[in-house]
Short mmCIF file of C-alpha atoms in Angstrom, two decimals:
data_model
loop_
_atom_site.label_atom_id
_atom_site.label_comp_id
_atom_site.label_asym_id
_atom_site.label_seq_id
_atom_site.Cartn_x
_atom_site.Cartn_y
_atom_site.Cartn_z
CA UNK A 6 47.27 140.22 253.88
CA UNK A 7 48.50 141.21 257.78
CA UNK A 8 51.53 139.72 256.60
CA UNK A 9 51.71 142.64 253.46
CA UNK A 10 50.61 145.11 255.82
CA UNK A 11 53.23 144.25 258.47
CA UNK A 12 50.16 144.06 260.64
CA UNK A 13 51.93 141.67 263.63
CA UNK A 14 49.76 142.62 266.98
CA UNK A 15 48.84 139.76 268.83
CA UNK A 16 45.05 140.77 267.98
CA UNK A 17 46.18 140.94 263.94
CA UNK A 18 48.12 137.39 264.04
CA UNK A 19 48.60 135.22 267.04
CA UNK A 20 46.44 132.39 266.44
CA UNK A 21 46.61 130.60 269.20
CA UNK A 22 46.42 133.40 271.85
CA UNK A 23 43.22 134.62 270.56
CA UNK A 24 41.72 131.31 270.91
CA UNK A 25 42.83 131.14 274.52
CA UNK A 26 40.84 134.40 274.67
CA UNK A 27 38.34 132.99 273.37
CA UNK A 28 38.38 134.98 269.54
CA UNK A 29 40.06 135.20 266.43
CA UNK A 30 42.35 137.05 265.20
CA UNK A 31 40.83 140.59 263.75
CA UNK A 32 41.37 141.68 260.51
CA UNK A 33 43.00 145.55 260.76
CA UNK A 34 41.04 148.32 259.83
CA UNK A 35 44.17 149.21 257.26
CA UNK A 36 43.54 145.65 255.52
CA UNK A 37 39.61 145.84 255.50
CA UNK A 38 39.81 149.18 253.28
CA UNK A 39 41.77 148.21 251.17
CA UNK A 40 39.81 145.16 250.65
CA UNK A 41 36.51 147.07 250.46
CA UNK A 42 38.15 149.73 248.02
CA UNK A 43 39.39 146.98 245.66
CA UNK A 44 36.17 145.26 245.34
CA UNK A 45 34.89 148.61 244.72
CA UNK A 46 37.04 149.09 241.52
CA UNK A 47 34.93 149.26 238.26
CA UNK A 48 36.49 145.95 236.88
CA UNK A 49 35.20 144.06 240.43
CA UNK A 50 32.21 145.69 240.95
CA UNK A 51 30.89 145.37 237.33
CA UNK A 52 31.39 141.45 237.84
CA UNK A 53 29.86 141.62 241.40
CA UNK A 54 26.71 142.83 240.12
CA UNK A 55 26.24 141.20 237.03
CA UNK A 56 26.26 138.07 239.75
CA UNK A 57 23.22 140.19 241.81
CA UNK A 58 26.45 141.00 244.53
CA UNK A 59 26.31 145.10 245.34
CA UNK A 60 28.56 146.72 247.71
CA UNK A 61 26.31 149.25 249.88
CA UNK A 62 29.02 150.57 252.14
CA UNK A 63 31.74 149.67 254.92
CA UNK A 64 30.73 150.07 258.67
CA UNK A 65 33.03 149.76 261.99
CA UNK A 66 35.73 151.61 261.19
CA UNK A 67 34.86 153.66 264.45
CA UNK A 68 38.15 154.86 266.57
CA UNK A 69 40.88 154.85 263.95
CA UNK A 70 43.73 156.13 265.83
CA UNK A 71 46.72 157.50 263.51
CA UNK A 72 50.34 157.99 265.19
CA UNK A 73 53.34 159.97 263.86
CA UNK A 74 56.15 157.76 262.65
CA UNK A 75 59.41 157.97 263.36
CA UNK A 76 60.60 155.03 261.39
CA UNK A 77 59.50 152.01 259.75
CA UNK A 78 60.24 149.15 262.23
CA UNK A 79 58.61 145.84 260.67
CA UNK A 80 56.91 143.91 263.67
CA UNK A 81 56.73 146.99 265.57
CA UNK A 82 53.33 149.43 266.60
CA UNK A 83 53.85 153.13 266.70
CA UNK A 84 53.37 154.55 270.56
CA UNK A 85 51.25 157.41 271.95
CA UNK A 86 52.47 157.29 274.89
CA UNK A 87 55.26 155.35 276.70
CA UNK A 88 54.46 151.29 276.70
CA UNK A 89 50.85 151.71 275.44
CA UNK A 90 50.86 150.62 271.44
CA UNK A 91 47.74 150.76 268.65
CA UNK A 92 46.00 147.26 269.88
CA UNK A 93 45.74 148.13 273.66
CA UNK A 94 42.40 149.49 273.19
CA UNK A 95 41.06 146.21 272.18
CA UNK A 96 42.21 144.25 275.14
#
């Protein structure tokens, strides 16, 4: 999925760096919507619950920052401000 999204922080995909910090990697908010919205979908959710699975609601999508784009640059975060990108919050 990260790789669909073009989700490549360290915190989306490094493996092995977020074991050195002692976590693993983190799903993006971007890629956990969509998730929840598909399973959401009539054709999902009818099976879900014929199976006793119901989807209540999504929590922690708390401090979703959004930045203008200039350009799509795969591999590249958009920047609020000079040398600061969307993952530095979570460091």
């Amino acid at each position: 999925m990260t790789n669909l999204t073009w989700t490549f922080e360290e915190i989306h995909a490094d493996r092995i760096l977020m074991e050195e910090r002692g976590s693993e990697r983190m799903l993006a908010s971007g890629c956990v919507l969509a998730f929840a919205l598909g399973l959401a979908t009539p054709a999902i959710k009818d099976q879900g619950e014929e199976r006793g699975i119901k989807l209540i609601t999504l929590i922690g999508c708390e401090a979703i920052r959004c930045h203008r784009v200039r350009g799509v640059q795969p591999g590249v975060s958009g920047q609020d401000e000079p040398g600061r990108t969307c993952g530095d919050h979570l460091r």
